[in-house]
Amino acid sequence: MSANASSGNPVQDTSLNRKDLGSASSISNASNSVKKSLDSNDHITGVIENQEHLQLTTEEAFFLSFGLGVLNVQNPITCETFSLDLLFSLFRQASYFPPRTPENVVPDDPFLLSYVVYHHFRSVGWVVRPGVKFAVDYLLYNRGPVFSHAEFAVIILPSYSQPYWHETKERKCEVGKREKKNWWWLHCVNRVQAQVRKSLVLAYVEIPPPAKPLLRNPPRPSSTGSPLADRFISLLYPSPKSFATSAALPVAGEGSGCGEGTTKQGDLDVRSFLKRYKVREITLKRWIPNRSRD
């Protein structure tokens, strides 16, 4: 009994060693076949195309161009670099669907509201990312999505507290529609943020009265041959007559003079224009009756 037991152990060890040798030989055979295939493809030469690309939102692109000065945006047709005032105008027009002409943009257009809040939080050190998956406008990270989860979720709300917006009955009615939010909406959004452990921040943007910026005529690209692309170009690049005859864009030298946020040369002073906007932050926490009893 003892002899059989002692002789059985080496047999089991030998079987294990044979399995290991078999797997090692199969691995070596696989590596040899891979090496042969690589050697057979040595005649194939060429550069591997990089499929990765960077996508920026309009707010991110304008912050890199205006706030940091590290990005130049070029016209894809003429390959000319957009100036800051023209880029600012194009982003405002493209924030609508369909895009609007320069004389039809308003002080509370979607791009202005988003960029003012984006610039505000970037200036105080937060990493700002889109928050569409949590039903908010922005998410605020301490260092970035790679290092930690977002601590705050931001919703942008326009505020019309200046007297201009309440001078006429039509303006008051229009402003009331834009500011109207019910408690059901607020509780739903706050509940979602509480479930994902984020604090909800309401970012109120004080909307100033409409200024009358003087915009220079943007260079109109040539026809692309595509009806849809030509239609988009016609919306973003109106004819020069619309700049001279529009009531919202007075011509330099007339009695109206240069409005706030413009320069004497007729170019939009983006820095002075954005200084007219202010941001107020209100942090909300979900009220839970069981935890809020006296």
Protein backbone atom coordinates (compact mmCIF):
# COMPACT_ATOMS: atom_id res chain seq x y z
CA MET A 1 0.00 0.00 0.00
CA SER A 2 2.75 2.36 0.96
CA ALA A 3 4.80 1.35 -2.07
CA ASN A 4 1.90 2.01 -4.45
CA ALA A 5 1.22 5.38 -2.87
CA SER A 6 4.84 6.38 -3.05
CA SER A 7 5.11 5.28 -6.65
CA GLY A 8 1.87 7.02 -7.63
CA ASN A 9 3.07 10.53 -6.78
CA PRO A 10 5.85 10.60 -9.39
CA VAL A 11 3.41 9.39 -12.04
CA GLN A 12 1.02 12.25 -11.31
CA ASP A 13 3.87 14.76 -11.39
CA THR A 14 5.04 13.35 -14.71
CA SER A 15 1.57 13.75 -16.25
CA LEU A 16 1.45 17.37 -15.15
CA ASN A 17 4.86 18.05 -16.61
CA ARG A 18 3.80 16.54 -19.92
CA LYS A 19 0.75 18.84 -20.04
CA ASP A 20 2.93 21.85 -19.36
CA LEU A 21 5.34 20.78 -22.06
CA GLY A 22 2.48 20.34 -24.51
CA SER A 23 1.11 23.82 -23.82
CA ALA A 24 4.60 25.32 -24.09
CA SER A 25 5.16 23.62 -27.45
CA SER A 26 1.81 24.90 -28.76
CA ILE A 27 2.69 28.45 -27.68
CA SER A 28 6.06 28.20 -29.41
CA ASN A 29 4.39 26.92 -32.57
CA ALA A 30 1.90 29.81 -32.49
CA SER A 31 4.69 32.35 -32.03
CA ASN A 32 6.61 30.83 -34.93
CA SER A 33 3.56 31.07 -37.20
CA VAL A 34 3.05 34.71 -36.22
CA LYS A 35 6.71 35.45 -36.90
CA LYS A 36 6.46 33.81 -40.34
CA SER A 37 3.37 35.84 -41.18
CA LEU A 38 5.13 39.04 -40.15
CA ASP A 39 8.17 38.09 -42.22
CA SER A 40 5.96 37.44 -45.24
CA ASN A 41 4.41 40.93 -44.88
CA ASP A 42 7.73 42.77 -44.75
CA HIS A 43 7.20 43.93 -48.32
CA ILE A 44 4.07 45.85 -47.26
CA THR A 45 5.18 49.39 -46.38
CA GLY A 46 3.17 52.47 -45.44
CA VAL A 47 2.20 54.74 -42.59
CA ILE A 48 -0.56 53.56 -40.27
CA GLU A 49 -3.34 56.13 -40.30
CA ASN A 50 -4.29 57.52 -36.91
CA GLN A 51 -8.05 57.11 -36.53
CA GLU A 52 -8.29 59.09 -33.30
CA HIS A 53 -9.48 62.69 -33.50
CA LEU A 54 -10.35 65.47 -31.09
CA GLN A 55 -13.85 66.91 -30.95
CA LEU A 56 -14.50 70.27 -29.29
CA THR A 57 -17.75 71.98 -28.49
CA THR A 58 -18.18 75.59 -29.59
CA GLU A 59 -17.68 76.72 -25.99
CA GLU A 60 -14.45 74.75 -25.63
CA ALA A 61 -13.14 75.97 -28.99
CA PHE A 62 -13.87 79.62 -28.23
CA PHE A 63 -12.33 79.39 -24.76
CA LEU A 64 -9.12 77.99 -26.24
CA SER A 65 -9.12 80.78 -28.85
CA PHE A 66 -10.28 83.72 -26.74
CA GLY A 67 -9.45 82.76 -23.15
CA LEU A 68 -6.10 81.01 -23.67
CA GLY A 69 -5.09 82.02 -27.20
CA VAL A 70 -3.82 78.53 -28.09
CA LEU A 71 -6.25 77.62 -30.89
CA ASN A 72 -6.80 79.03 -34.37
CA VAL A 73 -10.03 78.13 -36.17
CA GLN A 74 -9.79 78.16 -39.96
CA ASN A 75 -12.38 78.43 -42.68
CA PRO A 76 -12.53 74.95 -44.25
CA ILE A 77 -13.18 76.45 -47.69
CA THR A 78 -10.73 79.37 -47.85
CA CYS A 79 -8.27 78.06 -45.20
CA GLU A 80 -8.21 81.53 -43.62
CA THR A 81 -8.07 81.95 -39.85
CA PHE A 82 -11.20 83.41 -38.29
CA SER A 83 -10.76 86.51 -36.19
CA LEU A 84 -12.17 86.42 -32.65
CA ASP A 85 -15.03 88.78 -33.42
CA LEU A 86 -16.06 86.84 -36.51
CA LEU A 87 -15.71 83.50 -34.73
CA PHE A 88 -17.81 84.83 -31.86
CA SER A 89 -20.51 85.93 -34.29
CA LEU A 90 -20.52 82.63 -36.20
CA PHE A 91 -20.83 80.56 -33.01
CA ARG A 92 -23.77 82.68 -31.89
CA GLN A 93 -25.51 82.25 -35.23
CA ALA A 94 -24.89 78.50 -35.33
CA SER A 95 -26.35 78.01 -31.84
CA TYR A 96 -29.81 78.29 -33.40
CA PHE A 97 -31.47 75.86 -35.76
CA PRO A 98 -31.66 76.87 -38.46
CA PRO A 99 -28.73 79.32 -38.08
CA ARG A 100 -29.69 82.97 -37.81
CA THR A 101 -28.25 86.04 -39.47
CA PRO A 102 -26.19 88.48 -37.35
CA GLU A 103 -29.01 90.99 -37.01
CA ASN A 104 -31.37 88.33 -35.58
CA VAL A 105 -29.24 87.13 -32.66
CA VAL A 106 -30.38 88.17 -29.18
CA PRO A 107 -28.55 88.77 -25.87
CA ASP A 108 -29.71 85.42 -24.46
CA ASP A 109 -28.82 83.19 -27.40
CA PRO A 110 -27.82 79.61 -26.47
CA PHE A 111 -24.12 80.04 -27.17
CA LEU A 112 -23.78 83.18 -25.05
CA LEU A 113 -25.47 81.59 -22.05
CA SER A 114 -23.40 78.42 -22.32
CA TYR A 115 -20.10 80.18 -22.90
CA VAL A 116 -20.53 82.70 -20.07
CA VAL A 117 -21.09 79.87 -17.59
CA TYR A 118 -18.33 77.74 -19.12
CA HIS A 119 -15.82 80.61 -18.93
CA HIS A 120 -16.88 81.38 -15.36
CA PHE A 121 -16.22 77.89 -14.00
CA ARG A 122 -13.06 77.39 -16.04
CA SER A 123 -11.71 80.65 -14.64
CA VAL A 124 -12.07 79.43 -11.05
CA GLY A 125 -10.27 76.15 -11.75
CA TRP A 126 -12.99 73.60 -12.49
CA VAL A 127 -12.82 71.09 -15.34
CA VAL A 128 -16.09 71.61 -17.20
CA ARG A 129 -17.63 68.82 -19.27
CA PRO A 130 -21.07 68.40 -20.92
CA GLY A 131 -23.69 66.90 -18.62
CA VAL A 132 -26.34 65.66 -21.03
CA LYS A 133 -26.30 62.11 -19.61
CA PHE A 134 -27.43 63.49 -16.24
CA ALA A 135 -30.03 65.90 -17.67
CA VAL A 136 -27.95 69.00 -16.89
CA ASP A 137 -25.88 71.46 -18.91
CA TYR A 138 -22.44 70.94 -17.36
CA LEU A 139 -20.56 68.68 -14.96
CA LEU A 140 -17.78 70.08 -12.78
CA TYR A 141 -14.73 67.93 -12.07
CA ASN A 142 -11.97 68.73 -9.63
CA ARG A 143 -9.23 67.31 -11.87
CA GLY A 144 -11.00 65.56 -14.73
CA PRO A 145 -13.17 62.55 -15.63
CA VAL A 146 -10.11 60.27 -15.62
CA PHE A 147 -9.28 60.93 -11.97
CA SER A 148 -12.64 61.21 -10.19
CA HIS A 149 -16.38 61.60 -10.59
CA ALA A 150 -17.98 65.01 -11.02
CA GLU A 151 -18.85 66.76 -7.78
CA PHE A 152 -21.38 69.25 -9.13
CA ALA A 153 -24.03 69.32 -11.84
CA VAL A 154 -24.86 72.72 -13.36
CA ILE A 155 -28.07 73.95 -14.93
CA ILE A 156 -28.02 77.28 -16.76
CA LEU A 157 -30.95 79.63 -16.17
CA PRO A 158 -31.32 83.12 -17.68
CA SER A 159 -32.21 85.97 -15.33
CA TYR A 160 -33.90 89.16 -16.54
CA SER A 161 -33.64 91.43 -13.52
CA GLN A 162 -32.60 94.61 -15.32
CA PRO A 163 -35.31 97.26 -15.84
CA TYR A 164 -35.07 97.05 -19.63
CA TRP A 165 -36.80 93.66 -19.68
CA HIS A 166 -39.84 94.99 -17.79
CA GLU A 167 -40.43 98.30 -19.55
CA THR A 168 -43.19 97.03 -21.84
CA LYS A 169 -45.91 94.47 -21.44
CA GLU A 170 -44.64 92.44 -24.41
CA ARG A 171 -41.16 92.14 -22.91
CA LYS A 172 -42.51 91.11 -19.53
CA CYS A 173 -44.65 88.42 -21.15
CA GLU A 174 -41.76 87.09 -23.22
CA VAL A 175 -39.38 87.11 -20.26
CA GLY A 176 -41.93 85.31 -18.11
CA LYS A 177 -42.13 82.48 -20.63
CA ARG A 178 -38.34 82.08 -20.69
CA GLU A 179 -37.96 82.09 -16.91
CA LYS A 180 -40.93 79.84 -16.16
CA LYS A 181 -39.97 76.59 -14.45
CA ASN A 182 -42.23 74.48 -12.23
CA TRP A 183 -41.40 72.66 -9.03
CA TRP A 184 -41.93 69.27 -10.62
CA TRP A 185 -39.06 69.95 -13.02
CA LEU A 186 -36.77 71.07 -10.21
CA HIS A 187 -37.56 68.06 -8.03
CA CYS A 188 -37.00 65.64 -10.91
CA VAL A 189 -33.60 67.10 -11.76
CA ASN A 190 -32.55 67.30 -8.12
CA ARG A 191 -33.63 63.69 -7.54
CA VAL A 192 -31.47 62.48 -10.41
CA GLN A 193 -28.41 64.32 -9.07
CA ALA A 194 -29.00 62.97 -5.56
CA GLN A 195 -29.07 59.40 -6.89
CA VAL A 196 -25.69 59.85 -8.61
CA ARG A 197 -24.23 61.72 -5.60
CA LYS A 198 -23.83 65.12 -7.20
CA SER A 199 -24.79 68.53 -5.88
CA LEU A 200 -27.07 70.55 -8.13
CA VAL A 201 -25.93 74.09 -8.95
CA LEU A 202 -28.28 76.62 -10.53
CA ALA A 203 -26.20 79.10 -12.53
CA TYR A 204 -28.24 82.26 -13.12
CA VAL A 205 -26.91 84.44 -15.95
CA GLU A 206 -27.88 88.10 -15.72
CA ILE A 207 -28.97 89.07 -19.24
CA PRO A 208 -28.06 92.68 -20.15
CA PRO A 209 -30.08 94.84 -22.53
CA PRO A 210 -29.34 94.23 -26.21
CA ALA A 211 -26.31 96.15 -27.43
CA LYS A 212 -25.78 97.32 -30.99
CA PRO A 213 -22.44 95.84 -32.01
CA LEU A 214 -20.82 96.89 -35.26
CA LEU A 215 -19.77 93.80 -37.16
CA ARG A 216 -17.60 93.91 -40.22
CA ASN A 217 -18.71 92.08 -43.35
CA PRO A 218 -17.44 88.50 -43.17
CA PRO A 219 -15.77 87.10 -46.31
CA ARG A 220 -18.34 85.02 -48.15
CA PRO A 221 -16.97 81.65 -49.35
CA SER A 222 -17.49 80.53 -52.90
CA SER A 223 -20.07 77.94 -53.89
CA THR A 224 -19.35 74.38 -52.79
CA GLY A 225 -21.57 72.64 -55.36
CA SER A 226 -23.81 71.18 -52.65
CA PRO A 227 -27.25 72.83 -52.25
CA LEU A 228 -27.36 72.04 -48.53
CA ALA A 229 -23.87 73.45 -47.90
CA ASP A 230 -24.61 76.54 -49.99
CA ARG A 231 -27.80 77.11 -47.99
CA PHE A 232 -25.86 76.90 -44.74
CA ILE A 233 -23.26 79.36 -46.08
CA SER A 234 -25.97 81.79 -47.13
CA LEU A 235 -27.34 81.76 -43.58
CA LEU A 236 -23.97 82.26 -41.91
CA TYR A 237 -22.66 84.74 -44.50
CA PRO A 238 -25.46 87.12 -45.45
CA SER A 239 -25.07 89.62 -48.23
CA PRO A 240 -23.17 92.87 -47.37
CA LYS A 241 -26.39 94.88 -47.77
CA SER A 242 -27.88 93.27 -44.69
CA PHE A 243 -25.06 94.66 -42.57
CA ALA A 244 -25.49 98.21 -43.84
CA THR A 245 -29.29 98.34 -43.86
CA SER A 246 -30.09 96.42 -40.68
CA ALA A 247 -31.64 98.52 -37.93
CA ALA A 248 -29.88 96.46 -35.26
CA LEU A 249 -26.45 97.14 -36.74
CA PRO A 250 -25.92 100.89 -37.25
CA VAL A 251 -23.25 102.04 -39.65
CA ALA A 252 -20.18 103.70 -38.15
CA GLY A 253 -20.26 107.46 -38.28
CA GLU A 254 -24.03 107.82 -37.89
CA GLY A 255 -25.74 109.59 -35.02
CA SER A 256 -26.10 106.41 -32.99
CA GLY A 257 -22.32 106.16 -32.61
CA CYS A 258 -20.43 103.10 -31.41
CA GLY A 259 -22.46 101.14 -28.91
CA GLU A 260 -21.07 99.42 -25.85
CA GLY A 261 -18.97 96.43 -26.69
CA THR A 262 -17.73 97.77 -30.05
CA THR A 263 -14.60 99.45 -31.33
CA LYS A 264 -14.24 102.47 -33.56
CA GLN A 265 -13.11 100.27 -36.43
CA GLY A 266 -16.44 98.45 -36.36
CA ASP A 267 -15.10 95.18 -34.93
CA LEU A 268 -16.78 93.58 -31.97
CA ASP A 269 -14.83 93.89 -28.71
CA VAL A 270 -15.56 90.44 -27.29
CA ARG A 271 -13.98 91.16 -23.91
CA SER A 272 -16.09 94.26 -23.26
CA PHE A 273 -19.17 92.50 -24.57
CA LEU A 274 -18.81 89.54 -22.19
CA LYS A 275 -18.17 91.81 -19.19
CA ARG A 276 -21.81 92.83 -19.35
CA TYR A 277 -22.87 89.36 -18.20
CA LYS A 278 -22.82 88.18 -14.58
CA VAL A 279 -23.21 84.71 -13.09
CA ARG A 280 -24.87 83.84 -9.77
CA GLU A 281 -24.57 80.37 -8.26
CA ILE A 282 -27.12 78.66 -6.03
CA THR A 283 -26.36 75.18 -4.67
CA LEU A 284 -29.32 72.93 -3.91
CA LYS A 285 -29.56 69.81 -1.80
CA ARG A 286 -32.41 67.38 -1.82
CA TRP A 287 -34.76 67.78 1.15
CA ILE A 288 -35.46 64.44 2.80
CA PRO A 289 -38.15 64.56 5.54
CA ASN A 290 -36.70 61.65 7.54
CA ARG A 291 -33.35 63.41 7.81
CA SER A 292 -34.64 66.94 8.27
CA ARG A 293 -36.85 66.57 11.34
CA ASP A 294 -36.41 68.98 14.25
